[in-house]
Short mmCIF file of C-alpha atoms in Angstrom, two decimals:
data_model
loop_
_atom_site.label_atom_id
_atom_site.label_comp_id
_atom_site.label_asym_id
_atom_site.label_seq_id
_atom_site.Cartn_x
_atom_site.Cartn_y
_atom_site.Cartn_z
CA MET U 268 123.29 -23.81 -43.70
CA SER U 269 125.48 -22.67 -46.45
CA ARG U 270 127.25 -25.28 -49.32
CA SER U 271 130.96 -24.38 -48.00
CA THR U 272 129.47 -25.60 -43.92
CA GLU U 273 127.41 -28.04 -45.24
CA LEU U 274 130.65 -29.28 -47.30
CA THR U 275 132.34 -28.89 -43.69
CA ALA U 276 129.61 -30.85 -41.93
CA ARG U 277 129.81 -33.80 -44.53
CA GLN U 278 133.23 -34.16 -44.44
CA HIS U 279 133.49 -33.67 -40.50
CA ARG U 280 134.67 -37.01 -40.09
CA ASN U 281 137.85 -36.81 -42.75
CA LEU U 282 138.29 -33.05 -41.61
CA VAL U 283 138.73 -35.37 -37.89
CA ALA U 284 140.67 -37.65 -39.38
CA ALA U 285 143.41 -35.71 -41.33
CA GLN U 286 144.29 -34.09 -37.90
CA GLN U 287 144.79 -37.36 -35.97
CA ALA U 288 148.61 -37.35 -38.96
CA SER U 289 151.85 -37.65 -35.89
CA PHE U 290 153.19 -34.12 -37.53
CA ILE U 291 149.98 -32.20 -36.53
CA THR U 292 149.02 -34.15 -33.05
CA ASP U 293 152.75 -34.09 -31.94
CA SER U 294 152.96 -29.75 -32.72
CA ILE U 295 148.68 -30.14 -30.72
CA GLY U 296 150.33 -31.43 -27.17
CA GLY U 297 154.58 -29.75 -27.67
CA THR U 298 156.27 -32.90 -28.89
CA LEU U 299 157.22 -32.52 -31.51
CA ARG U 300 160.41 -33.11 -32.04
CA ASP U 301 163.35 -30.74 -34.35
CA ASP U 302 163.88 -33.07 -36.87
CA ASP U 303 159.97 -34.00 -37.49
CA PHE U 304 160.47 -29.31 -37.23
CA ARG U 305 162.94 -29.28 -39.98
CA ARG U 306 161.62 -32.05 -42.52
CA TYR U 307 158.64 -30.08 -41.93
CA LEU U 308 159.89 -26.08 -42.83
CA VAL U 309 161.31 -27.84 -45.95
CA ILE U 310 157.95 -29.26 -47.46
CA GLU U 311 156.24 -27.17 -46.36
CA GLU U 312 158.30 -23.71 -47.67
CA ALA U 313 158.55 -26.22 -51.10
CA PHE U 314 154.22 -26.30 -51.06
CA VAL U 315 154.02 -22.10 -50.99
CA LEU U 316 155.41 -22.39 -54.54
CA THR U 317 152.26 -25.09 -54.78
CA ALA U 318 150.32 -23.10 -53.46
CA VAL U 319 151.21 -19.83 -55.78
CA ARG U 320 150.38 -21.53 -58.64
CA ILE U 321 147.02 -22.35 -57.75
CA LEU U 322 145.76 -19.75 -56.96
CA GLY U 323 148.06 -17.72 -59.35
CA LEU U 324 144.84 -20.55 -61.65
CA VAL U 325 142.46 -18.58 -59.33
CA VAL U 326 143.18 -15.41 -60.44
CA ALA U 327 143.65 -16.30 -64.36
CA GLU U 328 140.73 -18.13 -64.40
CA SER U 329 138.20 -14.67 -62.57
CA GLU U 330 136.07 -12.71 -65.15
CA SER U 331 136.27 -10.16 -62.70
CA LEU U 332 138.33 -7.70 -60.30
CA ASP U 333 135.95 -8.10 -57.34
CA ASP U 334 136.15 -12.52 -58.08
CA ALA U 335 140.37 -11.65 -58.15
CA THR U 336 140.66 -9.84 -55.83
CA ASP U 337 140.58 -11.96 -52.17
CA HIS U 338 143.15 -14.73 -54.36
CA VAL U 339 144.85 -11.67 -54.89
CA MET U 340 145.29 -10.67 -51.32
CA SER U 341 146.04 -14.83 -50.57
CA LEU U 342 148.94 -14.92 -52.86
CA SER U 343 149.96 -11.31 -51.36
CA ASN U 344 150.05 -12.81 -47.72
CA LEU U 345 151.95 -16.25 -49.19
CA VAL U 346 154.66 -14.81 -51.23
CA GLY U 347 154.98 -12.07 -48.47
CA GLU U 348 154.45 -13.04 -44.78
CA GLN U 349 155.45 -17.20 -45.33
CA ARG U 350 158.38 -16.25 -47.32
CA GLU U 351 159.48 -13.68 -44.73
CA TYR U 352 158.92 -16.65 -42.59
CA PHE U 353 160.95 -20.15 -44.12
CA ALA U 354 163.31 -17.45 -45.71
CA GLY U 355 164.61 -16.96 -41.50
CA LEU U 356 164.16 -19.92 -40.34
CA ARG U 357 166.96 -21.65 -42.61
CA GLU U 358 170.47 -20.56 -40.61
CA GLN U 359 168.03 -22.05 -37.12
CA PHE U 360 166.27 -24.79 -38.27
CA PRO U 361 168.67 -25.84 -41.20
CA TYR U 362 168.53 -29.43 -42.42
CA ASP U 363 171.34 -32.10 -43.83
CA GLY U 364 169.73 -34.35 -45.33
CA ASP U 365 168.57 -35.29 -49.65
CA VAL U 366 166.20 -32.10 -49.85
CA ARG U 367 164.89 -33.48 -53.84
CA GLU U 368 164.53 -36.46 -51.30
CA LEU U 369 162.03 -34.73 -48.95
CA ILE U 370 160.59 -32.38 -50.99
CA GLU U 371 159.47 -36.16 -53.67
CA SER U 372 158.80 -38.07 -50.56
CA SER U 373 156.13 -34.83 -49.95
CA SER U 374 154.91 -34.45 -53.52
CA ILE U 375 151.47 -35.88 -53.76
CA LEU U 376 149.81 -32.77 -52.05
CA SER U 377 151.46 -30.03 -55.15
CA ASP U 378 150.81 -33.56 -57.42
CA TYR U 379 146.95 -33.71 -56.20
CA ALA U 380 146.35 -29.78 -55.61
CA LEU U 381 148.18 -28.94 -59.04
CA GLY U 382 146.26 -31.96 -60.80
CA LEU U 383 143.40 -31.72 -60.01
CA ALA U 384 143.66 -27.86 -60.19
CA ARG U 385 144.50 -28.04 -64.28
CA ARG U 386 142.77 -31.07 -64.93
CA ASP U 387 139.66 -29.65 -63.05
CA GLY U 388 139.53 -25.85 -63.30
CA ARG U 389 139.29 -22.96 -60.87
CA ALA U 390 136.57 -24.71 -58.88
CA ALA U 391 137.84 -27.77 -58.27
CA ALA U 392 140.51 -25.28 -57.31
CA LEU U 393 139.18 -23.25 -54.90
CA VAL U 394 137.39 -26.61 -53.36
CA ALA U 395 140.72 -27.85 -52.63
CA MET U 396 142.65 -24.67 -50.97
CA PHE U 397 139.89 -24.88 -49.01
CA ALA U 398 140.33 -27.75 -47.73
CA ALA U 399 143.31 -27.51 -47.63
CA GLU U 400 142.92 -23.89 -45.05
CA THR U 401 139.46 -25.27 -43.25
CA LEU U 402 142.32 -28.33 -41.55
CA TYR U 403 145.21 -25.97 -41.18
CA LEU U 404 142.29 -23.02 -39.21
CA SER U 405 140.59 -26.12 -37.25
CA TRP U 406 143.88 -27.62 -35.59
CA CYS U 407 146.29 -24.72 -35.20
CA ARG U 408 142.34 -23.69 -33.33
CA ALA U 409 142.60 -26.20 -31.27
CA ALA U 410 146.48 -26.16 -30.94
CA LEU U 411 146.20 -22.76 -29.24
CA ASP U 412 143.76 -23.34 -27.02
CA THR U 413 145.87 -26.40 -25.84
CA SER U 414 148.48 -24.96 -23.00
CA VAL U 415 152.14 -26.89 -24.23
CA ASP U 416 155.36 -25.37 -23.89
CA ARG U 417 156.50 -25.54 -27.79
CA GLU U 418 159.35 -24.16 -29.77
CA PRO U 419 158.42 -20.59 -30.67
CA ALA U 420 158.91 -20.73 -34.66
CA LEU U 421 156.57 -23.57 -34.20
CA GLN U 422 153.38 -21.36 -31.79
CA GLU U 423 154.29 -18.38 -33.91
CA TRP U 424 153.92 -20.59 -37.58
CA ILE U 425 150.26 -21.61 -35.78
CA GLU U 426 149.64 -18.11 -34.43
CA MET U 427 150.17 -16.72 -37.80
CA HIS U 428 147.27 -19.46 -38.93
CA THR U 429 144.50 -18.16 -36.79
CA ARG U 430 144.98 -14.74 -37.28
CA PRO U 431 142.65 -12.67 -38.94
CA ALA U 432 144.14 -12.46 -42.29
CA PHE U 433 144.51 -15.55 -42.41
CA VAL U 434 140.18 -16.07 -41.69
CA ALA U 435 140.00 -14.02 -44.39
CA GLN U 436 140.85 -15.85 -46.21
CA VAL U 437 139.56 -19.38 -45.79
CA ASP U 438 135.58 -17.28 -45.04
CA ALA U 439 137.04 -15.81 -48.91
CA LEU U 440 137.25 -19.69 -50.67
CA ALA U 441 133.72 -19.82 -47.81
CA ARG U 442 132.02 -17.84 -50.26
CA GLU U 443 133.56 -18.78 -53.52
CA VAL U 444 132.30 -22.54 -52.45
CA ASP U 445 128.80 -20.93 -51.45
CA ALA U 446 128.23 -19.48 -55.25
CA MET U 447 130.13 -22.67 -56.79
CA ASP U 448 126.87 -23.52 -59.59
CA GLY U 449 126.69 -26.16 -62.08
CA VAL U 450 129.12 -28.66 -59.24
CA ASP U 451 126.59 -31.14 -57.05
CA ASP U 452 128.18 -31.96 -53.94
CA ALA U 453 129.20 -35.53 -54.77
CA THR U 454 132.29 -33.82 -56.46
CA LEU U 455 133.27 -31.20 -54.28
CA ASP U 456 133.21 -33.99 -51.47
CA ALA U 457 135.47 -36.01 -53.67
CA TRP U 458 137.28 -32.70 -55.12
CA PHE U 459 137.58 -31.84 -50.64
CA ALA U 460 138.76 -35.59 -49.36
CA GLY U 461 140.95 -36.15 -52.21
CA MET U 462 142.59 -33.09 -50.92
CA LEU U 463 142.35 -34.24 -46.89
CA ALA U 464 143.47 -37.75 -48.14
CA ALA U 465 146.84 -35.71 -49.73
CA GLU U 466 147.51 -33.19 -46.76
CA THR U 467 147.71 -36.42 -44.09
CA GLU U 468 150.37 -38.38 -46.01
CA PHE U 469 151.82 -34.92 -46.74
CA HIS U 470 151.95 -34.81 -43.36
CA ASN U 471 153.22 -37.82 -42.27
CA ALA U 472 156.66 -37.69 -45.29
CA ALA U 473 157.75 -34.96 -42.88
CA MET U 474 157.74 -37.45 -39.37
CA HIS U 475 161.02 -40.01 -39.31
#
């Protein structure tokens, strides 16, 4: 069994718990309210910049072009497909509250992920992103397996996180975890579980 598989197996309970956030269960069940989707769009778009910063650190600390390539592709997806997704929805789903206050209410995820990456470096950044992307691949696949009517924009977001390009990102992160030397399992678990806990607080911030 690979190291990434062992990590996700040990973290199964935490992954299941993270998927119990109301935003995720409502999205899967087709009951997410438009107001909550509007709030989510604001905070998730803000987190895209955090993800870009984290992957920028990963690329900067890569020792070869081969080490950097997968993460450059992920960066391209973030500043391309995902940026266009949010830009295209601003008029359709305007948020009329205090944007700065809303983003601040969800800052635990960015604070945790960036703080971890800056403190512990490339390996920690990769594990944090592996936790986040594993969570999204899991719940979005569960959503696709649930036949309900959803807001088309939400359905598109879900499908985006199950397509080959996204799966390739998760696989690339898994390979990085498999190749990690000098990091013990307890540290991997702490980084992974910490990111999942921050994800839960982040998703809760989207809900009224």
